[in-house]
Coordinates of C-alpha atoms in Angstrom, one line a residue:
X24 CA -24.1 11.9 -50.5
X25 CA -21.7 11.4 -47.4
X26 CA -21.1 8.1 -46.1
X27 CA -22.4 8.6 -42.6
X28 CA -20.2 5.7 -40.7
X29 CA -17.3 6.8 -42.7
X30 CA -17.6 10.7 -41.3
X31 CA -17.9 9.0 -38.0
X32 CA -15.1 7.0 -39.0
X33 CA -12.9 10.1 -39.8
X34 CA -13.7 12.3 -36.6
X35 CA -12.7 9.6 -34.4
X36 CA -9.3 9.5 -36.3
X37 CA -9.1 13.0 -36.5
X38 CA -9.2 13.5 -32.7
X39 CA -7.4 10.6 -31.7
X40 CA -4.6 11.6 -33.6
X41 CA -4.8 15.5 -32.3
X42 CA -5.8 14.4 -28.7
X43 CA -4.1 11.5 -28.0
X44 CA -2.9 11.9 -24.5
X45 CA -5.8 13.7 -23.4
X46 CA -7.3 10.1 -22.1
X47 CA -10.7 11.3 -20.3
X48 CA -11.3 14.0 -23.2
X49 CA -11.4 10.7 -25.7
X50 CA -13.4 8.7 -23.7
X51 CA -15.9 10.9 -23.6
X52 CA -16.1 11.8 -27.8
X53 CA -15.9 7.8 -28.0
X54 CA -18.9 7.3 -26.1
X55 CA -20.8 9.8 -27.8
X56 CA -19.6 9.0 -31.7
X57 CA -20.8 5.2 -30.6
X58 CA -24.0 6.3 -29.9
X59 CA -25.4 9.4 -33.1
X60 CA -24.9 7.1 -36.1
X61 CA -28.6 6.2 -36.3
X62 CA -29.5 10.3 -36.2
X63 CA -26.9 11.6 -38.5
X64 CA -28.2 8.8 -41.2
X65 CA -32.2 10.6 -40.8
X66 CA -30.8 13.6 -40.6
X67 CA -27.8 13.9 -43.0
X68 CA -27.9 17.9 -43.0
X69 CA -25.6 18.2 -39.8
X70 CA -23.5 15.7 -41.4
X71 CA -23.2 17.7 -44.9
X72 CA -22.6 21.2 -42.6
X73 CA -20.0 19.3 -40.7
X74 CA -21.8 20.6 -36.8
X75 CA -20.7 17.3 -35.2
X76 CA -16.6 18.5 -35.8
X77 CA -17.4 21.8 -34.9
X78 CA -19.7 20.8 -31.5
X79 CA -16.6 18.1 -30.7
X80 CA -14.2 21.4 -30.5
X81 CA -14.5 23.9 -27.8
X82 CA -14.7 27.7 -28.5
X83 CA -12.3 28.8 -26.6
X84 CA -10.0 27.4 -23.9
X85 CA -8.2 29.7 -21.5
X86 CA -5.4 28.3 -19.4
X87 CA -3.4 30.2 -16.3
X88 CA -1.0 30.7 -14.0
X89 CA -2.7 31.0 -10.4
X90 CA 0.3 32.1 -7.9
X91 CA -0.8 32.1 -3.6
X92 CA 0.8 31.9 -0.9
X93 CA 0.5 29.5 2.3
X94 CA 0.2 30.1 5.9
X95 CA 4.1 29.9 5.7
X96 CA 4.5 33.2 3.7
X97 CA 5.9 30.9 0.6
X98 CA 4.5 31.2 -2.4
X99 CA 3.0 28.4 -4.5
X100 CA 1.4 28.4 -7.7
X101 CA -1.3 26.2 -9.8
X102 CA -2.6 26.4 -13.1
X103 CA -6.1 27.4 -13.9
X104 CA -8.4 26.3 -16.2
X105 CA -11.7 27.6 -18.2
X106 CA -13.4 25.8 -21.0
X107 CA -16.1 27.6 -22.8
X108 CA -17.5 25.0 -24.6
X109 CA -20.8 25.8 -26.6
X110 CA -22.6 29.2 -26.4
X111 CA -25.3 28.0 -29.0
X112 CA -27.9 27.8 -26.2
X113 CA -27.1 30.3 -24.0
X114 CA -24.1 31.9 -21.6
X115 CA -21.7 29.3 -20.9
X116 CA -22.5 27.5 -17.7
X117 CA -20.4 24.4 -16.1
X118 CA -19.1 24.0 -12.6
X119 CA -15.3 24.9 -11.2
X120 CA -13.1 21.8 -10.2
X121 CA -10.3 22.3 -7.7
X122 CA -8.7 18.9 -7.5
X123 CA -4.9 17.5 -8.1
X124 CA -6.1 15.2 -11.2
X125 CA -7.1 18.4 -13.1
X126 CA -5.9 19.2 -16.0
X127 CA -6.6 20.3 -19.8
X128 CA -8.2 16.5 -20.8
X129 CA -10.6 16.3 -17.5
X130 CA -11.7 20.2 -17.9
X131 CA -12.5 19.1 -22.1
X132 CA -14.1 15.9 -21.1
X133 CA -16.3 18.0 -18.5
X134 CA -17.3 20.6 -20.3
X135 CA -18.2 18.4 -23.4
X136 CA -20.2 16.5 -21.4
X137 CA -21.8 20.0 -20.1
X138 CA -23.4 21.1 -23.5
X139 CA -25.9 18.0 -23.7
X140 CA -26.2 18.0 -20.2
X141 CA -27.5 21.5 -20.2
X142 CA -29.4 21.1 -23.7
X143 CA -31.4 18.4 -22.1
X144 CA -32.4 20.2 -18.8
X145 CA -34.4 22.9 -21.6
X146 CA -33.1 25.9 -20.1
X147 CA -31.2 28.5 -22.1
X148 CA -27.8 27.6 -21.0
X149 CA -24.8 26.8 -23.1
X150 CA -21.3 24.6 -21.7
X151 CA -18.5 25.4 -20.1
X152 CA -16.3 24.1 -17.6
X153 CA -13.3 25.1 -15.0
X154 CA -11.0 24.2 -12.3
X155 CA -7.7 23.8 -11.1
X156 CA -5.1 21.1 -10.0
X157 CA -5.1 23.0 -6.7
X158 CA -6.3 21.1 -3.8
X159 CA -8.2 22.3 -1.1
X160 CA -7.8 19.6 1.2
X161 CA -5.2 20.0 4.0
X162 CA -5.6 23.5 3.4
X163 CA -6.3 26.1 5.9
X164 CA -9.3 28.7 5.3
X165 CA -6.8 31.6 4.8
X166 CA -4.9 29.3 2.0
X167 CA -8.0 28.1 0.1
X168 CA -9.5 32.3 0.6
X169 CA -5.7 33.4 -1.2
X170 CA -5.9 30.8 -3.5
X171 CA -9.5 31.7 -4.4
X172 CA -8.9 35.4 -4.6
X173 CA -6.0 34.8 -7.0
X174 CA -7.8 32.5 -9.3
X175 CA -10.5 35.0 -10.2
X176 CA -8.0 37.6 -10.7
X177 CA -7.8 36.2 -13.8
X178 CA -11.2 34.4 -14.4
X179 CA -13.0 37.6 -13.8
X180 CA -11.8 38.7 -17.1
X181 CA -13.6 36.2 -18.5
X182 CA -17.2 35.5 -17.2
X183 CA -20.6 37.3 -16.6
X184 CA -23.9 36.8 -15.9
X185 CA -24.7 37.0 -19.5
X186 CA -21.4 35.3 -21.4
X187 CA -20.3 32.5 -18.6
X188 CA -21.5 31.3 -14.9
X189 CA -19.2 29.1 -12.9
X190 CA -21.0 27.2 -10.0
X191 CA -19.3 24.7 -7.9
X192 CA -17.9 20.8 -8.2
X193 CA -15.5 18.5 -6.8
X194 CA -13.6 20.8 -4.1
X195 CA -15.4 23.7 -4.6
X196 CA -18.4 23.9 -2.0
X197 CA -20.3 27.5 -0.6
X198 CA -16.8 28.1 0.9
X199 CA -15.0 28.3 -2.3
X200 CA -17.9 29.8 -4.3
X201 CA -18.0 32.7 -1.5
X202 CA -14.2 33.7 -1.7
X203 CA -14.4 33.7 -5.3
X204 CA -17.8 35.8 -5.6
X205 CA -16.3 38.3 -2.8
X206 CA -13.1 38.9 -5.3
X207 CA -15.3 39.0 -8.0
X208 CA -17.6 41.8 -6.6
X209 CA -14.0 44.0 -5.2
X210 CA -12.5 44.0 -8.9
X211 CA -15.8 44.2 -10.8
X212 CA -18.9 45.2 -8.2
X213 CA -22.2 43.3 -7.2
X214 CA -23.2 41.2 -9.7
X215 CA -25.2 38.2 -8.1
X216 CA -25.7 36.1 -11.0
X217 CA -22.2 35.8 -12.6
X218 CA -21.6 33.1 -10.2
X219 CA -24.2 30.0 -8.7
X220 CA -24.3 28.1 -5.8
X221 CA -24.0 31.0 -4.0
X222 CA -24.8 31.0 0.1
X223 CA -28.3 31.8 0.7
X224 CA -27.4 35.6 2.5
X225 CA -26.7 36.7 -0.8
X226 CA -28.7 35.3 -3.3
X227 CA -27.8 31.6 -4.0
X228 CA -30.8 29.0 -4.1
X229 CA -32.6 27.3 -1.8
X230 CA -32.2 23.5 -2.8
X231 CA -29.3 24.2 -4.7
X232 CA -27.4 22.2 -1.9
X233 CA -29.6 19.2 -2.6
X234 CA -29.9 19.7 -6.3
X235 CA -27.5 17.6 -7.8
X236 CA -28.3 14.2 -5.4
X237 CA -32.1 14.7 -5.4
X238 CA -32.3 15.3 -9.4
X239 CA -30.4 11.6 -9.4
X240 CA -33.0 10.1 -7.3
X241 CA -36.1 11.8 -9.5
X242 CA -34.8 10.4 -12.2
X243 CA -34.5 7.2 -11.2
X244 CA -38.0 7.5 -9.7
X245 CA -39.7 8.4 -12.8
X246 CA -37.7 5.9 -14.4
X247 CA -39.5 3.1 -12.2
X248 CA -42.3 4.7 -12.1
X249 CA -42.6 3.4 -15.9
X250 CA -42.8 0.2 -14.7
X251 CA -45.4 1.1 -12.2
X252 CA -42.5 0.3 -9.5
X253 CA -40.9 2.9 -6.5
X254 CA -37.9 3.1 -4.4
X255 CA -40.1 1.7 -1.9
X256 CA -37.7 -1.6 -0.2
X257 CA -35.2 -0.9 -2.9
X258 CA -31.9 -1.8 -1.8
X259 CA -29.0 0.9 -2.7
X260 CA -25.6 1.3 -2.6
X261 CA -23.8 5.0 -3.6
X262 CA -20.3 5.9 -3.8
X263 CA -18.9 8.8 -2.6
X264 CA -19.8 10.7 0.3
X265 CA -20.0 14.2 -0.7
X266 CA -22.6 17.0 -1.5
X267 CA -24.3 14.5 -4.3
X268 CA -23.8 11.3 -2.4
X269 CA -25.5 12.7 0.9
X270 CA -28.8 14.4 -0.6
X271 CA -29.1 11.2 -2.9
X272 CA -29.0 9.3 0.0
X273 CA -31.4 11.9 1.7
X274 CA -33.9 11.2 -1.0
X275 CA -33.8 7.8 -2.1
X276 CA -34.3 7.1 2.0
X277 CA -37.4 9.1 2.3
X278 CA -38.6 7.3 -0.9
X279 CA -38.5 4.0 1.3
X280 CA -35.0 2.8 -0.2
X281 CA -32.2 1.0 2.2
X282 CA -29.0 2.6 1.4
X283 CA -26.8 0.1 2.7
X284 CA -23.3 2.1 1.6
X285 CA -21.0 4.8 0.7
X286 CA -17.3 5.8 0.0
X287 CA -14.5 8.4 -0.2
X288 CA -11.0 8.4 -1.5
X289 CA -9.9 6.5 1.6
X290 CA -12.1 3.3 1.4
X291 CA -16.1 2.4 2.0
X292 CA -18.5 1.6 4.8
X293 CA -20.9 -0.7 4.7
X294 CA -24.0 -0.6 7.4
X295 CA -26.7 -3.0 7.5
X296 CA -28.9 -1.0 9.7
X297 CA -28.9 1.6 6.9
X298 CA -26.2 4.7 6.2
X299 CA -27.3 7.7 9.3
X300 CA -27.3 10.2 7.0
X301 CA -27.3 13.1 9.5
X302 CA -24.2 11.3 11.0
X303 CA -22.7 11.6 7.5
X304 CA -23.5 14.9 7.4
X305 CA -22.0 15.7 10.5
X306 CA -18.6 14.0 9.7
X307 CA -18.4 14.8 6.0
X308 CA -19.8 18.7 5.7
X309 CA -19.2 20.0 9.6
X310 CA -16.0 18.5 10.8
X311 CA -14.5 17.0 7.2
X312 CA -13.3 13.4 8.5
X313 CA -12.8 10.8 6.9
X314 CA -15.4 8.0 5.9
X315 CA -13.6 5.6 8.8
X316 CA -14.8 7.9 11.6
X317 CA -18.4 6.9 10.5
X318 CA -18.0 3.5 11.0
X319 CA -16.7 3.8 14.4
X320 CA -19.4 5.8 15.5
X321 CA -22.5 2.9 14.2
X322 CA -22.7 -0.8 15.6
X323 CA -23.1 -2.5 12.9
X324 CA -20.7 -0.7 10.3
X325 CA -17.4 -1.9 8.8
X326 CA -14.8 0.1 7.1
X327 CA -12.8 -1.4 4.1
X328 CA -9.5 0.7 3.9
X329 CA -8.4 1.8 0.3
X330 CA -11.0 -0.4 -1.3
X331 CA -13.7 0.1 -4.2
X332 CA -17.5 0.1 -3.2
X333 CA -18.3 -1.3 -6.5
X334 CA -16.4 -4.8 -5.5
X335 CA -18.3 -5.3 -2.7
X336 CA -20.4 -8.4 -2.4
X337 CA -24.1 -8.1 -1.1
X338 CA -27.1 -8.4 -3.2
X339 CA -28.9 -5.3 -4.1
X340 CA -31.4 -3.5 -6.4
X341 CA -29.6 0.0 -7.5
X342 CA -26.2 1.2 -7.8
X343 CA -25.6 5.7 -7.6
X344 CA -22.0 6.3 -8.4
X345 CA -21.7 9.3 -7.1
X346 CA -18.0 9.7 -6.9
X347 CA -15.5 10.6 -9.8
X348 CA -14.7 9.9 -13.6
X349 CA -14.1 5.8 -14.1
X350 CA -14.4 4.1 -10.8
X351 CA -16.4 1.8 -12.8
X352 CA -14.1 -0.4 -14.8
X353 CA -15.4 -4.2 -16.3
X354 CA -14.8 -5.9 -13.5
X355 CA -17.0 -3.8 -11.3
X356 CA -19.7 -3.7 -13.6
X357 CA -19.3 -8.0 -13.6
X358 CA -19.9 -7.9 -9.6
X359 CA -23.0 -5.3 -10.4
X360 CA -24.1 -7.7 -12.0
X361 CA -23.4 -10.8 -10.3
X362 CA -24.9 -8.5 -7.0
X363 CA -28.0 -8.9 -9.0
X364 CA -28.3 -5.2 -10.1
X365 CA -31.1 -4.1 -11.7
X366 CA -30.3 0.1 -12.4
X367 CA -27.2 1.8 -12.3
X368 CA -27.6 5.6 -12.3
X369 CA -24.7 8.4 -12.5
X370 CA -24.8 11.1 -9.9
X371 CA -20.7 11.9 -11.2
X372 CA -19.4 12.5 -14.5
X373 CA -18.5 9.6 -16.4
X374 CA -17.9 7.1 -13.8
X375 CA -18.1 4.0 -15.4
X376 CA -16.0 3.1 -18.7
X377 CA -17.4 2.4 -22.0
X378 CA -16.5 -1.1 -22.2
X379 CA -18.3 -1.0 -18.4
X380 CA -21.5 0.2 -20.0
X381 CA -21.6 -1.9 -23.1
X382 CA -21.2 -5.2 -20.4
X383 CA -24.3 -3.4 -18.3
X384 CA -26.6 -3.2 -21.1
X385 CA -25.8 -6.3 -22.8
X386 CA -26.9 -8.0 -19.6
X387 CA -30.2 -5.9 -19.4
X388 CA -29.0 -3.7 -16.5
X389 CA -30.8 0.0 -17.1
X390 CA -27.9 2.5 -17.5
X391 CA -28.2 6.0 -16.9
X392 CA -25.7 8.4 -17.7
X393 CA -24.6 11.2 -15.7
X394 CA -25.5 13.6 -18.5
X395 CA -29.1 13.0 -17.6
X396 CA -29.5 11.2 -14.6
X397 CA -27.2 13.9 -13.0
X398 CA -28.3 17.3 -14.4
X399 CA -30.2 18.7 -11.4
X400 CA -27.4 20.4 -10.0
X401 CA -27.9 22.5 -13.3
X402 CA -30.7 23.0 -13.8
X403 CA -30.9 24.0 -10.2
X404 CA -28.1 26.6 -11.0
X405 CA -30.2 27.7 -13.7
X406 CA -32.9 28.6 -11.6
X407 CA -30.3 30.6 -8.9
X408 CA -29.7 32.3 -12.4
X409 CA -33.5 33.0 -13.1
X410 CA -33.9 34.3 -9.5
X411 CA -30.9 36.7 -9.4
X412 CA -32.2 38.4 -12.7
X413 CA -35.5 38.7 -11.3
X414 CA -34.4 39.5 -7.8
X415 CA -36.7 37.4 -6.2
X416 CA -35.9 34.2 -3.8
X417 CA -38.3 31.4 -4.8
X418 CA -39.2 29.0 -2.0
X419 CA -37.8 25.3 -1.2
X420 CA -40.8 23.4 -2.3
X421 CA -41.1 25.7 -5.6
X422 CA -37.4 25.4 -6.7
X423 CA -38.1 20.9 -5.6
X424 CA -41.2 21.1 -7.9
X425 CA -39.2 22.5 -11.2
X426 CA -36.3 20.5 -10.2
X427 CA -38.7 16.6 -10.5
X428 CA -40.3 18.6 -13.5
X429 CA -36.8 18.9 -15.2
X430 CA -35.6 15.7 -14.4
X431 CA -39.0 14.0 -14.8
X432 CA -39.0 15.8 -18.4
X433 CA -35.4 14.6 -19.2
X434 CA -36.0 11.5 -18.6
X435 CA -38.8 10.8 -21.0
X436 CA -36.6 12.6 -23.4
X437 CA -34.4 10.4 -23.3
X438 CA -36.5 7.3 -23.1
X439 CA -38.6 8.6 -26.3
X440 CA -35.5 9.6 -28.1
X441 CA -33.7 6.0 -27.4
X442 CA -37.3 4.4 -28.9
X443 CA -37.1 6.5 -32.4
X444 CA -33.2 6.1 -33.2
X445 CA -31.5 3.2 -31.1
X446 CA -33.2 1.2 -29.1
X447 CA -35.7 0.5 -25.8
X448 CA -34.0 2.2 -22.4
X449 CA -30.7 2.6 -24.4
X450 CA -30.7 6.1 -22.3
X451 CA -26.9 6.6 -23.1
X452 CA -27.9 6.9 -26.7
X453 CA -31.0 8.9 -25.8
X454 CA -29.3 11.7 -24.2
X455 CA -26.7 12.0 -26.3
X456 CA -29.2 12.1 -29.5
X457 CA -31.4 14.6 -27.6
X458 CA -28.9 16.8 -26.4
X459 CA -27.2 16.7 -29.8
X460 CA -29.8 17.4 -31.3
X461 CA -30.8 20.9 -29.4
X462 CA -27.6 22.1 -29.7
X463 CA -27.0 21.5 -33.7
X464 CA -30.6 22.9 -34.6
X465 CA -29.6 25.9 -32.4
X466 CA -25.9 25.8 -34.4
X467 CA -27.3 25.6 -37.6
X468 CA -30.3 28.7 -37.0
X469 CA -27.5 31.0 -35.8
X470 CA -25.2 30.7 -39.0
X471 CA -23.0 27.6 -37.8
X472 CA -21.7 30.0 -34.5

């Protein structure tokens, strides 16, 4: 019989020793080897077939050169990424990253995280993930349209509606997707579902826009809801300020929450008479400024230049990261606490460190990670993909009802799962057992593949 810990033990090794500079790519395999001990021991099968090494290794991943050139006539060139992941439970699906930090490790980590995100959303879609270190901002349209164009030159040869769907994520918004889709349909023809988060004139979702912050909020709704509780005078605070940061605020506020803050890369406001979300909207998604612009536009806001949200004393109730990979450290999670923090729920991918979440839970504070608490934008995506193939727009308020379904349905997954193998509200073991789980039963039908 195979010593279970000792398998563990071994794949950790294993990886390190292969990966070792790919920083965020470990992270992420740490996190989830912590966490399927208890599983692997009732269920030694996937241990004896080895699925665990095989799920840890992607398919395939295709790396390019993506040459544009700028308003100056000079050419510049990038390099492109695509992960396919894990096909066992359908066509590869993971969003498209255009953002300086990119590289190999982030695109692994992402897409790894991707299979038991989209295993635990129940919909037939495997993981993959994309991007490039190109950054859109300071970029005129004509830039970002060449830039786009040239990077699906080569990604076209690669994806369809059937094998692998790209959708958006950091840098890549209904702008982006529509470049990309219209040099997708010139080299290939119409295809409307090789690509989601398409623009609603041709076939995107409604409430795809909202998708990703409003899944966050359900989550955390049904997730109170346990304790007969509501977001009803909750007080919040969310990083970021982008797509998933504004609808979460959106929701949480129509819940009866008081979001008292939000961030971007160039500091945090803080506004005790509540965040103006429309404001937000207005300076984040029409004329793209800064976070500072907001605070000179409200009373009783203040701007902190180049600091972190997450040091910010002020007592509140729930904590959305909604930002980027690790802008959660120890120390953060210690003022979280301190702040007298009660949930902390993922709208990004990974944003708080390991030794970040073990300090959380140790200290009782419900963690949710982004693997569950932030699947809507997926499942969302896979519900564009369910209305291209059917050619037929579903309404707002249907595409909102499946989306609290999902979420409502992951969470209790998770919570369930936690109860049999680790223990009570350990969520971060929940979804990774439960997504695990899907995927290796799927593996292990289909012949290991």
């Amino acid at each position: 019989m195979v010593n279970v810990k000792e398998y563990l033990q071994n794949i950790k090794e294993k990886t390190h020793h292969n990966y070792g500079h790919q920083v965020e790519f470990l992270q992420a395999i740490d996190e989830f080897l912590e966490t399927i001990y208890p599983f692997l021991e009732v269920n030694p099968i996937y241990v004896e077939k080895n699925i665990l090494e095989m799920v840890l290794l992607p398919e395939r991943l295709i790396e390019f050169r993506v040459p544009w050139m700028n308003d100056s006539n000079e050419w510049k060139v990038n390099t492109g990424y695509r992960v396919q992941y894990n096909s066992a439970m359908g066509p590869y699906k993971g969003g498209l990253r255009f953002h300086p930090s990119v590289n190999q490790s982030i695109i692994k980590f992402l897409g790894f995280e991707q299979i038991f995100k989209n295993a635990l959303t129940s919909l037939p879609i495997g993981g993959g993930k994309g991007g490039s270190d190109f950054d859109p901002k300071g970029k005129s349209d004509g830039e970002i349209m060449r830039f786009c164009q040239s990077f699906m030159q080569e990604l076209q040869k690669h994806i369809g509606a059937d094998t692998d769907v790209p959708a958006g994520d950091i840098g890549v918004g209904g702008r982006e997707i529509g470049y990309l889709f219209g040099e997708f349909k010139r080299l290939n023809g119409y295809q409307a579902g090789v690509l989601t988060g398409k623009p609603l004139a041709y076939w995107g979702s409604l409430a795809r826009t909202e998708a990703t912050g409003y899944g966050l909020v359900y989550f955390v709704q049904h997730l109170l809801a346990d304790s007969k509780d509501s977001f009803k005078g909750k007080k919040v605070m969310v990083s970021g300020s982008g797509n998933v940061a504004i609808y979460a605020i959106q929701k949480a506020q129509s819940l009866g929450a008081l979001v008292y803050g939000c961030s971007d890369s160039s500091g945090y406001v803080i506004d005790t008479d509540g965040i103006d979300v429309n404001l937000l909207k207005k300076i984040k998604e029409v004329k793209r400024e800064r976070i500072s612009v907001y605070a000179n536009q409200r009373p009783n806001a203040v701007f902190y230049k180049n600091e972190n949200i997450w040091n910010h004393e002020m007592e509140y109730d729930i904590a959305l990261p909604c930002a980027t990979q690790n802008e959660i450290y120890e120390l953060q999670a210690q003022k979280l606490i301190d702040n007298g923090i009660k949930i902390v729920a993922e709208g990004a991918n990974m944003p708080t460190t390991l030794p970040a979440t073990e300090l959380l839970r140790k200290e009782g504070i419900v963690y949710c990670p982004g693997k569950a608490s932030n699947a809507g934008g997926v499942a969302v995506s896979a519900l564009e993909m369910a209305q291209n193939s059917q050619r037929q727009p579903w309404s707002f308020d249907h595409v909102d009802a499946e989306l609290d379904k999902i979420m409502k349905n992951i969470y209790e997954n998770c919570r369930d799962t936690a109860m049999e193998y680790a223990e009570p509200m350990n969520l971060m073991a929940g979804a990774n057992i439960a997504g695990f789980e899907r995927v290796a039963a799927a593996m292990l039908s289909q012949g290991l593949v």
